[in-house]
Tab-separated table of C-alpha atoms in Angstrom:
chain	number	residue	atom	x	y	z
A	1	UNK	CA	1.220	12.137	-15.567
A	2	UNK	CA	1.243	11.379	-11.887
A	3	UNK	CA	4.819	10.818	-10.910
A	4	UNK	CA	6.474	9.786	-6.961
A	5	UNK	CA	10.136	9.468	-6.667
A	6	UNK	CA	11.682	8.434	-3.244
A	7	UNK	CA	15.223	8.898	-2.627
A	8	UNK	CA	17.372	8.675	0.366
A	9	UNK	CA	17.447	4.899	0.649
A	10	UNK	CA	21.158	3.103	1.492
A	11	UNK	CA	22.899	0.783	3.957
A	12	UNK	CA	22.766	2.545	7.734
A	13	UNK	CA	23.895	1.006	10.522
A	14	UNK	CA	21.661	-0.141	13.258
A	15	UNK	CA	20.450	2.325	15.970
A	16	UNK	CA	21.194	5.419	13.210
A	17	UNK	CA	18.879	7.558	11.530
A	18	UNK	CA	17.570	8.612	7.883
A	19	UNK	CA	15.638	10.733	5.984
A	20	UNK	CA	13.631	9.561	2.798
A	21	UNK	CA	11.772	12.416	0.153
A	22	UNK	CA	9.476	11.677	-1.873
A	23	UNK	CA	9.278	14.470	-5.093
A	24	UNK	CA	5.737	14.045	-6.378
A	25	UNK	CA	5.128	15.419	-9.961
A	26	UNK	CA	1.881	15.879	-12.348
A	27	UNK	CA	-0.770	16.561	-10.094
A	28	UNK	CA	-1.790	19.466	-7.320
A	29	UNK	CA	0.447	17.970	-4.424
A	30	UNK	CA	-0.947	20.464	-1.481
A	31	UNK	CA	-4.891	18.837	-2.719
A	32	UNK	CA	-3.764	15.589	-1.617
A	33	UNK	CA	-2.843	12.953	1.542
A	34	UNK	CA	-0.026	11.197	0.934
A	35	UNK	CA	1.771	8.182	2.660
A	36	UNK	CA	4.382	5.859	3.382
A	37	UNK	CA	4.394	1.939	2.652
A	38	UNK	CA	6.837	-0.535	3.441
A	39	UNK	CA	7.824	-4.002	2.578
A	40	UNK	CA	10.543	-6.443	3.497
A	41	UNK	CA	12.532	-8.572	1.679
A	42	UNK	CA	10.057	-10.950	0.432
A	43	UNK	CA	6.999	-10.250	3.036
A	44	UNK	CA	4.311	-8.300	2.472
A	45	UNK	CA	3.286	-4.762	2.566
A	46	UNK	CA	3.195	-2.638	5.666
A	47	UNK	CA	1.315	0.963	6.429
A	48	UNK	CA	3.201	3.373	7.915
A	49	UNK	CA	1.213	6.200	8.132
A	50	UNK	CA	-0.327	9.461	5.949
A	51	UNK	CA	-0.438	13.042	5.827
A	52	UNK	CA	-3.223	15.637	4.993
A	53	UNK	CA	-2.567	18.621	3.015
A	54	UNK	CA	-1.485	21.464	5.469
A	55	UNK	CA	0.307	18.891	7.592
A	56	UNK	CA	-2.380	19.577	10.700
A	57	UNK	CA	-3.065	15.659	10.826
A	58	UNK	CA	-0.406	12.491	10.761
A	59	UNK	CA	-1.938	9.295	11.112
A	60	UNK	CA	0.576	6.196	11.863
A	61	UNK	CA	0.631	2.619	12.708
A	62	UNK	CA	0.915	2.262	15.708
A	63	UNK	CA	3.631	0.027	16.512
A	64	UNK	CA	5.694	3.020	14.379
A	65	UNK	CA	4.727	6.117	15.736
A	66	UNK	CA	7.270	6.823	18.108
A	67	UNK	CA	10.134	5.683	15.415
A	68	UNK	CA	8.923	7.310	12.298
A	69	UNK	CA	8.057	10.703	11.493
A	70	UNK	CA	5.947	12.015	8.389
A	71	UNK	CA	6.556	15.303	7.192
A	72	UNK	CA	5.778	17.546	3.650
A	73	UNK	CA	6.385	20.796	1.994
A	74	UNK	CA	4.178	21.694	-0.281
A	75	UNK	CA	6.069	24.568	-1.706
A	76	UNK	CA	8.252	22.158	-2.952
A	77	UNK	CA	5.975	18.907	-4.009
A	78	UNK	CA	8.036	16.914	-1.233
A	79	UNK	CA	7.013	14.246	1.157
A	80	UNK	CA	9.416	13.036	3.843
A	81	UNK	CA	9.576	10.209	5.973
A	82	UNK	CA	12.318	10.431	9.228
A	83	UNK	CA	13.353	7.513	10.703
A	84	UNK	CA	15.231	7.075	13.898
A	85	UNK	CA	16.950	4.471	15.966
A	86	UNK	CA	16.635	2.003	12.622
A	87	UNK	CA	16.961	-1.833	13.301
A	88	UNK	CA	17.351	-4.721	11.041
A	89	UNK	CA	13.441	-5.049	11.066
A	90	UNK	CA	13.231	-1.773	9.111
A	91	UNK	CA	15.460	-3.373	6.277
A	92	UNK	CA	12.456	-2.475	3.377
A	93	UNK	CA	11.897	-1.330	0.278
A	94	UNK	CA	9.926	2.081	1.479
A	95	UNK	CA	6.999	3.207	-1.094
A	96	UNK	CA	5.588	6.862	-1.073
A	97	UNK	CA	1.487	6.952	-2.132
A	98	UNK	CA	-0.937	9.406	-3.168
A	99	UNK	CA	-4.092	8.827	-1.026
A	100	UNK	CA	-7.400	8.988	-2.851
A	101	UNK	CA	-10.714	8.812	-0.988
A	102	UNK	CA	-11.207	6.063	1.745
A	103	UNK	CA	-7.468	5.477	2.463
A	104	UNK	CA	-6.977	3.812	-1.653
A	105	UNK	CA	-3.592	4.789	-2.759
A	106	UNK	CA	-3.940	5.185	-6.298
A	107	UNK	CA	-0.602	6.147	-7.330
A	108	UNK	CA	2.681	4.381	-6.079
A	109	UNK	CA	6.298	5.670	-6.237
A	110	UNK	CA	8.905	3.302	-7.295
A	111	UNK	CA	10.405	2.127	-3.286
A	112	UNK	CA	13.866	2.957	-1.793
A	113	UNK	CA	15.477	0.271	-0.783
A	114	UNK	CA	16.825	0.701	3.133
A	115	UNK	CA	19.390	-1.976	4.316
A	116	UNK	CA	20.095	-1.713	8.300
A	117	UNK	CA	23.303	-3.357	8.802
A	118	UNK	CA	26.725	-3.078	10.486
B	1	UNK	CA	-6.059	-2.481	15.220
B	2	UNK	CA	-7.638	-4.536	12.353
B	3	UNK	CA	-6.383	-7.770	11.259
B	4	UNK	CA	-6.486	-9.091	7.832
B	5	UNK	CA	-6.736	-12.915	7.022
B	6	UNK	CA	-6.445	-13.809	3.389
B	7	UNK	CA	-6.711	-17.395	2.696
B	8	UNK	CA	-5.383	-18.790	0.281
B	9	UNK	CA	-1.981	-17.768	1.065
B	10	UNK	CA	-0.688	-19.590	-1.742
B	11	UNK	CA	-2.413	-21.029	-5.041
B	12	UNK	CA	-2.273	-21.982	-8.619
B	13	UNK	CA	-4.743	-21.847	-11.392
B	14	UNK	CA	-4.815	-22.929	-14.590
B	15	UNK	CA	-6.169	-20.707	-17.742
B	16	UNK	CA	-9.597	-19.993	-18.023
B	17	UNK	CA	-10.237	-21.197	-14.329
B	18	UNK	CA	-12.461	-19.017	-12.080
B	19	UNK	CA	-10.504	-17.735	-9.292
B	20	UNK	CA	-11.109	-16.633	-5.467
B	21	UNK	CA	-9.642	-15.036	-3.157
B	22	UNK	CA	-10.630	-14.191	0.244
B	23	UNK	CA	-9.846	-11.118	2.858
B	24	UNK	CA	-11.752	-11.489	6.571
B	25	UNK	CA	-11.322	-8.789	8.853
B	26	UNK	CA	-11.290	-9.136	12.760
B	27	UNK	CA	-13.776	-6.304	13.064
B	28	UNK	CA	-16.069	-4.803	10.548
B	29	UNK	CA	-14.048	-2.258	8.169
B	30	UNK	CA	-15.390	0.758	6.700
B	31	UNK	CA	-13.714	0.312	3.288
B	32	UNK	CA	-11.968	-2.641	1.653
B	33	UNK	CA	-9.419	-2.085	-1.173
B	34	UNK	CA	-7.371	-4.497	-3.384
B	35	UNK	CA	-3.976	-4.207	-4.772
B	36	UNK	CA	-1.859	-6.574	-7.166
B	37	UNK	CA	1.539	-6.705	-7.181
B	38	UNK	CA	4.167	-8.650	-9.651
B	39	UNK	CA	7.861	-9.201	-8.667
B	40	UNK	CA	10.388	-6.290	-8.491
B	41	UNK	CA	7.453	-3.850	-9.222
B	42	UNK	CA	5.873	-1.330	-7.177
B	43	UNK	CA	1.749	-2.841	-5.800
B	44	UNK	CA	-1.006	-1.715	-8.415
B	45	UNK	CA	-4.057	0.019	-7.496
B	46	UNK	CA	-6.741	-2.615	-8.257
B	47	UNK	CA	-9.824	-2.708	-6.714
B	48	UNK	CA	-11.468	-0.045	-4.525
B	49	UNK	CA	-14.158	0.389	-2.337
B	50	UNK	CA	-14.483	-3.142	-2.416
B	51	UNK	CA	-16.382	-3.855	-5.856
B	52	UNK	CA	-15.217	-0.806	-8.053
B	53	UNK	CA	-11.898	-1.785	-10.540
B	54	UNK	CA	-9.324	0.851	-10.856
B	55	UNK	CA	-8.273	2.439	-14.307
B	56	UNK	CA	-6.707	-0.502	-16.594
B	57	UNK	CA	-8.304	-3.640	-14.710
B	58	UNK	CA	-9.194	-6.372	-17.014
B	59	UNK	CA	-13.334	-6.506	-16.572
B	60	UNK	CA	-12.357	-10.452	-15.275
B	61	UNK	CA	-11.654	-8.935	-12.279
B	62	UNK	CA	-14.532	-8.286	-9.492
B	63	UNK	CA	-14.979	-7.652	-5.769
B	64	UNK	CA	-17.559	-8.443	-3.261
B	65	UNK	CA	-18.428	-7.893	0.153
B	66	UNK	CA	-19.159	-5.840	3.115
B	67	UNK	CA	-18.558	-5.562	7.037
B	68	UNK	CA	-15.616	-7.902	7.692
B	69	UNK	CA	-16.073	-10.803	4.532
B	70	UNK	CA	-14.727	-9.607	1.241
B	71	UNK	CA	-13.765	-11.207	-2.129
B	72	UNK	CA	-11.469	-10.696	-4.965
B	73	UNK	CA	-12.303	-12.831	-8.264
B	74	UNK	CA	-10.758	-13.704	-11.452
B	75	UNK	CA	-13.170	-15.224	-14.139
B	76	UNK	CA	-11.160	-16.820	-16.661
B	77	UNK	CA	-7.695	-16.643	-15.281
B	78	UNK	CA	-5.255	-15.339	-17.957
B	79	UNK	CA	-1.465	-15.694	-17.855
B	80	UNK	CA	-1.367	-12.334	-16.827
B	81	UNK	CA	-2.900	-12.073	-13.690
B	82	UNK	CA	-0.332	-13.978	-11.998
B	83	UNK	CA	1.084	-12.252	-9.295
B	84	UNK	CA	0.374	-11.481	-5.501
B	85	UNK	CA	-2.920	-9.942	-4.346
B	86	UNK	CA	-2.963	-7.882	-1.293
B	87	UNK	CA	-6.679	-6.521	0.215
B	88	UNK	CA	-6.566	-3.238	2.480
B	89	UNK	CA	-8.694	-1.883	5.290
B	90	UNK	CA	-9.436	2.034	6.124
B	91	UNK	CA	-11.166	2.104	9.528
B	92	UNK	CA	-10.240	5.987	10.227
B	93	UNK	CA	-7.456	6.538	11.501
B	94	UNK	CA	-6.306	3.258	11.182
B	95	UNK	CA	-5.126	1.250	7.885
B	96	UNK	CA	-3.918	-2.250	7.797
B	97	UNK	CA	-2.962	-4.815	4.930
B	98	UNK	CA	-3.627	-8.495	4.517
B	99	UNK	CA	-0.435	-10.597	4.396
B	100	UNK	CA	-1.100	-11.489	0.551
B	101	UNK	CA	-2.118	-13.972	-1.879
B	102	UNK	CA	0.310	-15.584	-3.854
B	103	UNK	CA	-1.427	-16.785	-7.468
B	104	UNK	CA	0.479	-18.651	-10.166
B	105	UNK	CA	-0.607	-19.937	-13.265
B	106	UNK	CA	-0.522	-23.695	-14.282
């Protein structure tokens, strides 16, 4: 059974930084992109970007690019997501996905919830 | 970057209606994808590559189109399939998500 569980989620205060994982389970993670997903409160769902298998290609969006970093280790089944200089704007639950073919993310993790507040 | 438009943004159905939604893209897309999602749960794969339903999809369930005009729709609405609908764009290296359709049953 295909299984994604983020962690690392919490209240920060504005301007800090955090680190999500994502532990993937059940399937081959170094055959696979994955990526992140966000959504706040009550809007809807936002890419943030995806990684290949050996890490030689990130894709973001662009307005996140220079905030947000997408890393893995595949010796450990972990996907990470680093994000810096955090405003109330990235106040969202953050969702970890399994790519399939054509950007479809087939599997979804459960979300982290990330509050930015003082 | 692509831009989704769904329309409606909001709607109700009642059982056994037939049900549309739509998802236009400011630019032709090269593949058009379809999740639902229910409240407090994590979105559900749903439809992919436009017209082909993911593992679990009630056969109800279809999608359409091609370039930057696609549908989702719901023959027979059932309870069920209340929830929000979000369509998805891959245009390598770029993905983008509508802003969602919000269905509710009668």
């Amino acid at each position: 059974e295909v299984k994604l569980v983020e962690s690392g989620g919490g209240l920060v205060q504005p301007g800090r930084s955090l680190k999500l994982s994502c532990a993937a389970s059940g399937f081959s993670f170094n055959d696979y992109w994955m990526g992140w997903v966000r959504q706040a409160p009550g809007k809807g769902l936002e890419w943030i970007g995806e990684i290949n298998q050996d890490s030689s290609t990130i894709n973001y969006t662009p307005s996140l690019k220079d905030k947000f970093t997408i890393s893995r280790n595949n010796a450990q089944n972990t996907l990470y997501l680093q994000m810096s200089k955090l405003g109330s704007e990235d106040t969202a639950i953050y969702y970890c996905a399994r790519a399939s073919y054509y950007g479809f993310s087939a599997y979804w993790g459960q979300g982290t919830l990330v509050t930015v507040s003082s | 970057e692509i831009v989704l438009t769904q329309s409606p943004t909001t709607m109700t159905a009642s059982p056994g209606e037939k049900v549309t939604i739509t998802c236009r893209a400011s630019s032709s897309v090269s593949y058009m994808h379809w999740y639902q999602q229910k409240p407090g749960a994590s979105p559900k794969p749903w439809i992919y590559e436009a017209s082909k339903l993911a593992s679990g999809v009630p056969d109800r369930f279809s999608g359409s189109g091609s370039g930057t005009s696609y549908s989702l729709t719901i023959n027979n609405m059932e309870a069920e399939d209340a929830a929000t609908y979000y369509c998805q764009q891959w245009n390598y290296p770029s993905i983008t998500f509508g802003s969602g359709t919000k269905l509710e049953i009668k």
